[in-house]
Amino acid sequence: MSAANKEVRAELNNKIQEYLEYADSLSTSNDIRSLVTLEKYDVLQKILMKRLTFGTAGLRGQMGPGYAAMNDLVIIQTSQGLAAYLEEIVDENEKDRGVVISFDNRYNSQRFAQLSAVSFLLKGFKVYIFSSITPTPFVPFAVKKLNCLVGVMVTASHNPKDDNGYKVYWSNGAQILSPHDKNIQESILKNLKPWTNALDTSLVAVSPRAYDPLTDIEQMYYDSLKIYCCLDRISPLGFSSLKITFTAMHGVSHSYMKKAFQKLNFENYVPVKEQMYPDPDFPTVKFPNPEEKNCLDLSIATADAAGSRLILANDPDADRLAVAEKLSNGKWHVYTGNEVGALLGSWLWKILDVDAKKNPANCCMVSSAVSSKILRSISEVEGFTFYETLTGFKWMANKAFDCMNQGMTFVFAFEEAIGYMCGSEVLDKDGIRAAMQMTQMAACAYSENKLLFDFLRESYLKYGYHVSCNSYFICHDPDAITSMFNRLRNFNGVKNEYPKFLDGDSPFPVIGVRDLTTGFDSLQADQKAILPCSSSTHMITFYFENGCEATIRTSGTEPKVKYYTEMIAKVPEEEWENVKTLLHKMVDLMIIHWIQPEKNGFLPRPM
């Protein structure tokens, strides 16, 4: 064995002993011992020498042993780091403001939540820990209503069943931003050894500092749904002609959606029975993500059998919403996230308080850089203020918070990945709140003998036709992903040279490039991007002469290379199909010449 290999093995042996010390009495210590016995040093190297890094989305990863996975020890270390960081930056009396913690129905979620609570209790913080599974939006809602210091939600959202996550909200009710993420990560590394009694989850039941907020928060949440309720403007005929099929996708939302419908006095709904009860195995779907193909098959079958023409589908933690509608030709249309964003943006502006609309510039909507620019187009006609942010609700929610602090009226934010923030009560995406708005919108449409599809068409006629084509490739090799992006940044072997056109029968000229990894933006006078940049992720946007915008980026939570494209055209309706055809042609060429999945070993999106 070479000296270098001996050094690596010595470092690994130290990590093994450290983990076994810290994880003493935990089941994952037995897993590590078994790997040592089997001499699986390559596996041990992978799971012990790197650890899940706390970022602006918290933690998310596969459950298993080691530092690079979600398990009891990593949860304890993360919670100790967060609790210690809070203790450093707040006064002692502020500990009474407390933290709020909840969890979804995945394997280990409740235990992870309880272990998290113990860390805060040991530091003297008041802890509000939910006694039962809740939707993720309940945590940011509770942070604001209870004036808490932070919120923690244990969930992996729509990820595969073997994953779990740890999502953190700051005192403003929005997900954390830098520098808190970096400071928390540093604090975690200073608090790796479990504190005395760190495993004593009985403290959750017996500590006088632990409270269950479920009843109060649930009541406040449902009461808040009425804030943007507009039933007085909808004919009773709309509700009587509307039947909705809804699914919880084996997650938390079934009982919560039923109560939300009751708040609207809407009773004509049909659940997808095979998916209505929480089940951490998500047995009827390959991926518990309503965006994925075939995830709505059971919903469509249920709707057809019940004579329902509208489907509302939550993801497992109920922060996202998919929508499908049976059209006049009898075919089902599954709305994209951008289409639902267009519908909700138009609708929420329509029903906004008249007094607020007297000063439209003081009202705002927000969307992310990879989402449709439909809100921008609406703002150009209606006069409200539009903001674009980086990808993720951590950016959009904090932008909304800043706007409200300036006295503005925040109306709506969305991201193409079926996430919608309707109003300011929850500063994060909320699939239940969005579902209630879609219910009211559909009732309004049906009362006029129209469909949601007609409302979308009317939006395009007024604000311009917006068509998008988004998808992704799977890649577990970070080096291959980096190589692809480096090739785009040094095209044809020329350093810092981006593609000047997209090859085809008639090449499509590129008139601008924005690279939020390097901070380059050719459309700015100083060639510096306005949006925040990060060298830890890849994201390049190309602006074409014909108006097309295309972004290629990596995912922050999944092993994916994603692409987002959109064409905006103010042309007669009869030309819309030609615009759509042109966009799809450009996407095909972009995949062939720029992404090159076969050459880079990328796997196609599962069908």
mmCIF file of N, CA, C and O in Angstrom, residues 282-349:
data_model
loop_
_atom_site.group_PDB
_atom_site.id
_atom_site.type_symbol
_atom_site.label_atom_id
_atom_site.label_comp_id
_atom_site.label_asym_id
_atom_site.label_seq_id
_atom_site.Cartn_x
_atom_site.Cartn_y
_atom_site.Cartn_z
ATOM 1 N N PHE A 282 -45.407 4.955 -0.953
ATOM 2 C CA PHE A 282 -45.981 5.523 -2.190
ATOM 3 C C PHE A 282 -46.215 4.413 -3.224
ATOM 4 O O PHE A 282 -45.669 4.452 -4.340
ATOM 5 N N PRO A 283 -47.026 3.411 -2.876
ATOM 6 C CA PRO A 283 -47.071 2.168 -3.662
ATOM 7 C C PRO A 283 -47.633 2.267 -5.069
ATOM 8 O O PRO A 283 -47.339 1.412 -5.906
ATOM 9 N N THR A 284 -48.433 3.305 -5.375
ATOM 10 C CA THR A 284 -49.071 3.340 -6.695
ATOM 11 C C THR A 284 -48.305 4.168 -7.725
ATOM 12 O O THR A 284 -48.730 4.270 -8.878
ATOM 13 N N VAL A 285 -47.193 4.787 -7.306
ATOM 14 C CA VAL A 285 -46.435 5.638 -8.221
ATOM 15 C C VAL A 285 -44.952 5.310 -8.144
ATOM 16 O O VAL A 285 -44.443 4.905 -7.095
ATOM 17 N N LYS A 286 -44.252 5.481 -9.270
ATOM 18 C CA LYS A 286 -42.813 5.254 -9.285
ATOM 19 C C LYS A 286 -42.099 6.362 -8.534
ATOM 20 O O LYS A 286 -41.171 6.125 -7.756
ATOM 21 N N PHE A 287 -42.531 7.610 -8.781
ATOM 22 C CA PHE A 287 -42.036 8.775 -8.053
ATOM 23 C C PHE A 287 -43.256 9.535 -7.534
ATOM 24 O O PHE A 287 -44.187 9.771 -8.304
ATOM 25 N N PRO A 288 -43.278 9.935 -6.265
ATOM 26 C CA PRO A 288 -44.458 10.621 -5.718
ATOM 27 C C PRO A 288 -44.501 12.096 -6.089
ATOM 28 O O PRO A 288 -44.625 12.969 -5.233
ATOM 29 N N ASN A 289 -44.391 12.357 -7.379
ATOM 30 C CA ASN A 289 -44.327 13.729 -7.878
ATOM 31 C C ASN A 289 -45.410 13.899 -8.936
ATOM 32 O O ASN A 289 -45.327 13.312 -10.017
ATOM 33 N N PRO A 290 -46.453 14.687 -8.641
ATOM 34 C CA PRO A 290 -47.558 14.815 -9.612
ATOM 35 C C PRO A 290 -47.148 15.441 -10.935
ATOM 36 O O PRO A 290 -47.936 15.431 -11.885
ATOM 37 N N GLU A 291 -45.923 15.973 -11.031
ATOM 38 C CA GLU A 291 -45.418 16.459 -12.314
ATOM 39 C C GLU A 291 -45.066 15.313 -13.257
ATOM 40 O O GLU A 291 -45.060 15.487 -14.475
ATOM 41 N N GLU A 292 -44.705 14.165 -12.684
ATOM 42 C CA GLU A 292 -44.174 13.079 -13.495
ATOM 43 C C GLU A 292 -45.285 12.367 -14.275
ATOM 44 O O GLU A 292 -46.426 12.243 -13.820
ATOM 45 N N LYS A 293 -44.898 11.879 -15.435
ATOM 46 C CA LYS A 293 -45.835 11.183 -16.322
ATOM 47 C C LYS A 293 -46.412 9.967 -15.614
ATOM 48 O O LYS A 293 -45.706 9.259 -14.894
ATOM 49 N N ASN A 294 -47.682 9.729 -15.794
ATOM 50 C CA ASN A 294 -48.438 8.598 -15.253
ATOM 51 C C ASN A 294 -48.818 8.744 -13.785
ATOM 52 O O ASN A 294 -49.584 7.925 -13.272
ATOM 53 N N CYS A 295 -48.310 9.776 -13.096
ATOM 54 C CA CYS A 295 -48.684 9.946 -11.690
ATOM 55 C C CYS A 295 -50.163 10.284 -11.528
ATOM 56 O O CYS A 295 -50.728 10.066 -10.458
ATOM 57 N N LEU A 296 -50.769 10.836 -12.575
ATOM 58 C CA LEU A 296 -52.178 11.203 -12.497
ATOM 59 C C LEU A 296 -53.097 10.157 -13.113
ATOM 60 O O LEU A 296 -54.308 10.386 -13.232
ATOM 61 N N ASP A 297 -52.554 9.000 -13.465
ATOM 62 C CA ASP A 297 -53.386 7.978 -14.109
ATOM 63 C C ASP A 297 -54.567 7.561 -13.239
ATOM 64 O O ASP A 297 -55.705 7.449 -13.714
ATOM 65 N N LEU A 298 -54.317 7.300 -11.954
ATOM 66 C CA LEU A 298 -55.402 6.903 -11.050
ATOM 67 C C LEU A 298 -56.392 8.044 -10.853
ATOM 68 O O LEU A 298 -57.603 7.806 -10.723
ATOM 69 N N SER A 299 -55.902 9.270 -10.825
ATOM 70 C CA SER A 299 -56.786 10.427 -10.688
ATOM 71 C C SER A 299 -57.712 10.544 -11.894
ATOM 72 O O SER A 299 -58.919 10.796 -11.752
ATOM 73 N N ILE A 300 -57.165 10.341 -13.080
ATOM 74 C CA ILE A 300 -57.965 10.427 -14.301
ATOM 75 C C ILE A 300 -59.009 9.303 -14.330
ATOM 76 O O ILE A 300 -60.175 9.535 -14.678
ATOM 77 N N ALA A 301 -58.605 8.090 -13.943
ATOM 78 C CA ALA A 301 -59.548 6.973 -13.900
ATOM 79 C C ALA A 301 -60.668 7.246 -12.902
ATOM 80 O O ALA A 301 -61.855 6.976 -13.177
ATOM 81 N N THR A 302 -60.315 7.781 -11.743
ATOM 82 C CA THR A 302 -61.321 8.115 -10.728
ATOM 83 C C THR A 302 -62.257 9.198 -11.236
ATOM 84 O O THR A 302 -63.485 9.118 -11.061
ATOM 85 N N ALA A 303 -61.693 10.221 -11.864
ATOM 86 C CA ALA A 303 -62.510 11.325 -12.377
ATOM 87 C C ALA A 303 -63.463 10.854 -13.467
ATOM 88 O O ALA A 303 -64.637 11.248 -13.490
ATOM 89 N N ASP A 304 -62.965 10.024 -14.360
ATOM 90 C CA ASP A 304 -63.828 9.511 -15.431
ATOM 91 C C ASP A 304 -64.993 8.707 -14.856
ATOM 92 O O ASP A 304 -66.138 8.829 -15.303
ATOM 93 N N ALA A 305 -64.685 7.889 -13.855
ATOM 94 C CA ALA A 305 -65.728 7.059 -13.247
ATOM 95 C C ALA A 305 -66.755 7.906 -12.494
ATOM 96 O O ALA A 305 -67.940 7.554 -12.429
ATOM 97 N N ALA A 306 -66.318 9.024 -11.934
ATOM 98 C CA ALA A 306 -67.206 9.864 -11.124
ATOM 99 C C ALA A 306 -67.878 10.971 -11.929
ATOM 100 O O ALA A 306 -68.723 11.692 -11.402
ATOM 101 N N GLY A 307 -67.496 11.128 -13.192
ATOM 102 C CA GLY A 307 -68.044 12.213 -13.993
ATOM 103 C C GLY A 307 -67.493 13.565 -13.600
ATOM 104 O O GLY A 307 -68.156 14.602 -13.752
ATOM 105 N N SER A 308 -66.263 13.572 -13.115
ATOM 106 C CA SER A 308 -65.588 14.809 -12.713
ATOM 107 C C SER A 308 -64.699 15.281 -13.862
ATOM 108 O O SER A 308 -64.078 14.465 -14.537
ATOM 109 N N ARG A 309 -64.626 16.596 -14.052
ATOM 110 C CA ARG A 309 -63.783 17.090 -15.147
ATOM 111 C C ARG A 309 -62.607 17.931 -14.663
ATOM 112 O O ARG A 309 -61.871 18.500 -15.462
ATOM 113 N N LEU A 310 -62.411 18.022 -13.336
ATOM 114 C CA LEU A 310 -61.280 18.778 -12.803
ATOM 115 C C LEU A 310 -60.542 17.943 -11.764
ATOM 116 O O LEU A 310 -61.163 17.365 -10.872
ATOM 117 N N ILE A 311 -59.213 17.888 -11.873
ATOM 118 C CA ILE A 311 -58.362 17.144 -10.944
ATOM 119 C C ILE A 311 -57.407 18.106 -10.258
ATOM 120 O O ILE A 311 -56.767 18.935 -10.912
ATOM 121 N N LEU A 312 -57.322 17.988 -8.930
ATOM 122 C CA LEU A 312 -56.337 18.719 -8.132
ATOM 123 C C LEU A 312 -55.478 17.699 -7.413
ATOM 124 O O LEU A 312 -56.001 16.832 -6.708
ATOM 125 N N ALA A 313 -54.171 17.782 -7.592
ATOM 126 C CA ALA A 313 -53.263 16.777 -7.031
ATOM 127 C C ALA A 313 -52.153 17.455 -6.234
ATOM 128 O O ALA A 313 -51.387 18.250 -6.786
ATOM 129 N N ASN A 314 -52.076 17.134 -4.955
ATOM 130 C CA ASN A 314 -50.958 17.613 -4.127
ATOM 131 C C ASN A 314 -49.790 16.657 -4.206
ATOM 132 O O ASN A 314 -49.963 15.464 -4.483
ATOM 133 N N ASP A 315 -48.601 17.161 -3.946
ATOM 134 C CA ASP A 315 -47.460 16.271 -3.737
ATOM 135 C C ASP A 315 -47.519 15.803 -2.273
ATOM 136 O O ASP A 315 -48.377 16.244 -1.511
ATOM 137 N N PRO A 316 -46.646 14.872 -1.849
ATOM 138 C CA PRO A 316 -46.807 14.256 -0.527
ATOM 139 C C PRO A 316 -46.793 15.206 0.659
ATOM 140 O O PRO A 316 -47.433 14.921 1.678
ATOM 141 N N ASP A 317 -46.071 16.328 0.592
ATOM 142 C CA ASP A 317 -46.074 17.254 1.735
ATOM 143 C C ASP A 317 -46.992 18.448 1.506
ATOM 144 O O ASP A 317 -47.007 19.387 2.305
ATOM 145 N N ALA A 318 -47.761 18.405 0.426
ATOM 146 C CA ALA A 318 -48.854 19.350 0.158
ATOM 147 C C ALA A 318 -48.400 20.787 -0.052
ATOM 148 O O ALA A 318 -49.180 21.717 0.157
ATOM 149 N N ASP A 319 -47.175 20.991 -0.482
ATOM 150 C CA ASP A 319 -46.777 22.370 -0.788
ATOM 151 C C ASP A 319 -46.852 22.673 -2.280
ATOM 152 O O ASP A 319 -46.644 23.817 -2.690
ATOM 153 N N ARG A 320 -47.181 21.672 -3.081
ATOM 154 C CA ARG A 320 -47.283 21.896 -4.520
ATOM 155 C C ARG A 320 -48.633 21.371 -5.023
ATOM 156 O O ARG A 320 -49.320 20.608 -4.343
ATOM 157 N N LEU A 321 -48.996 21.781 -6.231
ATOM 158 C CA LEU A 321 -50.304 21.436 -6.779
ATOM 159 C C LEU A 321 -50.224 21.200 -8.280
ATOM 160 O O LEU A 321 -49.698 22.048 -9.019
ATOM 161 N N ALA A 322 -50.736 20.068 -8.720
ATOM 162 C CA ALA A 322 -50.913 19.794 -10.145
ATOM 163 C C ALA A 322 -52.397 19.888 -10.475
ATOM 164 O O ALA A 322 -53.254 19.570 -9.640
ATOM 165 N N VAL A 323 -52.687 20.313 -11.696
ATOM 166 C CA VAL A 323 -54.069 20.532 -12.128
ATOM 167 C C VAL A 323 -54.280 19.888 -13.496
ATOM 168 O O VAL A 323 -53.433 20.015 -14.383
ATOM 169 N N ALA A 324 -55.405 19.188 -13.650
ATOM 170 C CA ALA A 324 -55.781 18.618 -14.951
ATOM 171 C C ALA A 324 -57.265 18.842 -15.170
ATOM 172 O O ALA A 324 -58.048 18.886 -14.213
ATOM 173 N N GLU A 325 -57.658 18.983 -16.438
ATOM 174 C CA GLU A 325 -59.053 19.273 -16.765
ATOM 175 C C GLU A 325 -59.448 18.525 -18.033
ATOM 176 O O GLU A 325 -58.666 18.450 -18.988
ATOM 177 N N LYS A 326 -60.660 17.990 -18.022
ATOM 178 C CA LYS A 326 -61.176 17.336 -19.230
ATOM 179 C C LYS A 326 -61.762 18.411 -20.140
ATOM 180 O O LYS A 326 -62.657 19.169 -19.741
ATOM 181 N N LEU A 327 -61.236 18.473 -21.348
ATOM 182 C CA LEU A 327 -61.645 19.518 -22.287
ATOM 183 C C LEU A 327 -62.922 19.123 -23.026
ATOM 184 O O LEU A 327 -63.430 18.003 -22.890
ATOM 185 N N SER A 328 -63.402 20.036 -23.834
ATOM 186 C CA SER A 328 -64.661 19.807 -24.551
ATOM 187 C C SER A 328 -64.585 18.634 -25.510
ATOM 188 O O SER A 328 -65.601 17.999 -25.819
ATOM 189 N N ASN A 329 -63.357 18.315 -25.983
ATOM 190 C CA ASN A 329 -63.201 17.184 -26.898
ATOM 191 C C ASN A 329 -63.082 15.845 -26.181
ATOM 192 O O ASN A 329 -62.849 14.815 -26.814
ATOM 193 N N GLY A 330 -63.223 15.869 -24.866
ATOM 194 C CA GLY A 330 -63.166 14.636 -24.089
ATOM 195 C C GLY A 330 -61.768 14.220 -23.651
ATOM 196 O O GLY A 330 -61.609 13.237 -22.931
ATOM 197 N N LYS A 331 -60.738 14.967 -24.081
ATOM 198 C CA LYS A 331 -59.366 14.640 -23.713
ATOM 199 C C LYS A 331 -58.947 15.408 -22.464
ATOM 200 O O LYS A 331 -59.389 16.537 -22.232
ATOM 201 N N TRP A 332 -58.073 14.783 -21.677
ATOM 202 C CA TRP A 332 -57.574 15.420 -20.474
ATOM 203 C C TRP A 332 -56.360 16.293 -20.806
ATOM 204 O O TRP A 332 -55.449 15.876 -21.518
ATOM 205 N N HIS A 333 -56.379 17.503 -20.261
ATOM 206 C CA HIS A 333 -55.232 18.411 -20.393
ATOM 207 C C HIS A 333 -54.595 18.570 -19.023
ATOM 208 O O HIS A 333 -55.231 19.056 -18.083
ATOM 209 N N VAL A 334 -53.339 18.129 -18.902
ATOM 210 C CA VAL A 334 -52.593 18.333 -17.666
ATOM 211 C C VAL A 334 -51.864 19.668 -17.787
ATOM 212 O O VAL A 334 -50.973 19.828 -18.628
ATOM 213 N N TYR A 335 -52.253 20.613 -16.969
ATOM 214 C CA TYR A 335 -51.677 21.952 -17.055
ATOM 215 C C TYR A 335 -50.232 21.943 -16.566
ATOM 216 O O TYR A 335 -49.889 21.294 -15.573
ATOM 217 N N THR A 336 -49.382 22.670 -17.273
ATOM 218 C CA THR A 336 -48.006 22.839 -16.802
ATOM 219 C C THR A 336 -48.003 23.803 -15.632
ATOM 220 O O THR A 336 -48.970 24.553 -15.406
ATOM 221 N N GLY A 337 -46.902 23.832 -14.905
ATOM 222 C CA GLY A 337 -46.772 24.795 -13.821
ATOM 223 C C GLY A 337 -46.862 26.221 -14.314
ATOM 224 O O GLY A 337 -47.415 27.104 -13.637
ATOM 225 N N ASN A 338 -46.332 26.475 -15.504
ATOM 226 C CA ASN A 338 -46.408 27.820 -16.073
ATOM 227 C C ASN A 338 -47.844 28.193 -16.439
ATOM 228 O O ASN A 338 -48.253 29.352 -16.263
ATOM 229 N N GLU A 339 -48.611 27.227 -16.926
ATOM 230 C CA GLU A 339 -50.008 27.510 -17.266
ATOM 231 C C GLU A 339 -50.837 27.791 -16.020
ATOM 232 O O GLU A 339 -51.671 28.704 -16.005
ATOM 233 N N VAL A 340 -50.617 27.014 -14.967
ATOM 234 C CA VAL A 340 -51.336 27.269 -13.712
ATOM 235 C C VAL A 340 -50.901 28.614 -13.135
ATOM 236 O O VAL A 340 -51.716 29.380 -12.605
ATOM 237 N N GLY A 341 -49.608 28.939 -13.275
ATOM 238 C CA GLY A 341 -49.134 30.243 -12.838
ATOM 239 C C GLY A 341 -49.819 31.374 -13.584
ATOM 240 O O GLY A 341 -50.166 32.412 -12.992
ATOM 241 N N ALA A 342 -50.035 31.190 -14.882
ATOM 242 C CA ALA A 342 -50.735 32.202 -15.677
ATOM 243 C C ALA A 342 -52.177 32.352 -15.209
ATOM 244 O O ALA A 342 -52.691 33.477 -15.069
ATOM 245 N N LEU A 343 -52.829 31.216 -14.960
ATOM 246 C CA LEU A 343 -54.219 31.248 -14.489
ATOM 247 C C LEU A 343 -54.333 31.940 -13.134
ATOM 248 O O LEU A 343 -55.177 32.816 -12.932
ATOM 249 N N LEU A 344 -53.477 31.538 -12.197
ATOM 250 C CA LEU A 344 -53.558 32.107 -10.856
ATOM 251 C C LEU A 344 -53.165 33.582 -10.840
ATOM 252 O O LEU A 344 -53.773 34.387 -10.120
ATOM 253 N N GLY A 345 -52.147 33.953 -11.621
ATOM 254 C CA GLY A 345 -51.751 35.350 -11.677
ATOM 255 C C GLY A 345 -52.879 36.231 -12.190
ATOM 256 O O GLY A 345 -53.181 37.294 -11.604
ATOM 257 N N SER A 346 -53.521 35.796 -13.272
ATOM 258 C CA SER A 346 -54.645 36.554 -13.840
ATOM 259 C C SER A 346 -55.810 36.619 -12.851
ATOM 260 O O SER A 346 -56.426 37.672 -12.652
ATOM 261 N N TRP A 347 -56.106 35.478 -12.234
ATOM 262 C CA TRP A 347 -57.241 35.376 -11.314
ATOM 263 C C TRP A 347 -57.044 36.232 -10.072
ATOM 264 O O TRP A 347 -57.938 36.987 -9.671
ATOM 265 N N LEU A 348 -55.879 36.126 -9.439
ATOM 266 C CA LEU A 348 -55.645 36.853 -8.198
ATOM 267 C C LEU A 348 -55.599 38.359 -8.432
ATOM 268 O O LEU A 348 -55.962 39.141 -7.548
ATOM 269 N N TRP A 349 -55.171 38.774 -9.620
ATOM 270 C CA TRP A 349 -55.255 40.196 -9.935
ATOM 271 C C TRP A 349 -56.717 40.610 -10.118
ATOM 272 O O TRP A 349 -57.137 41.680 -9.649
#
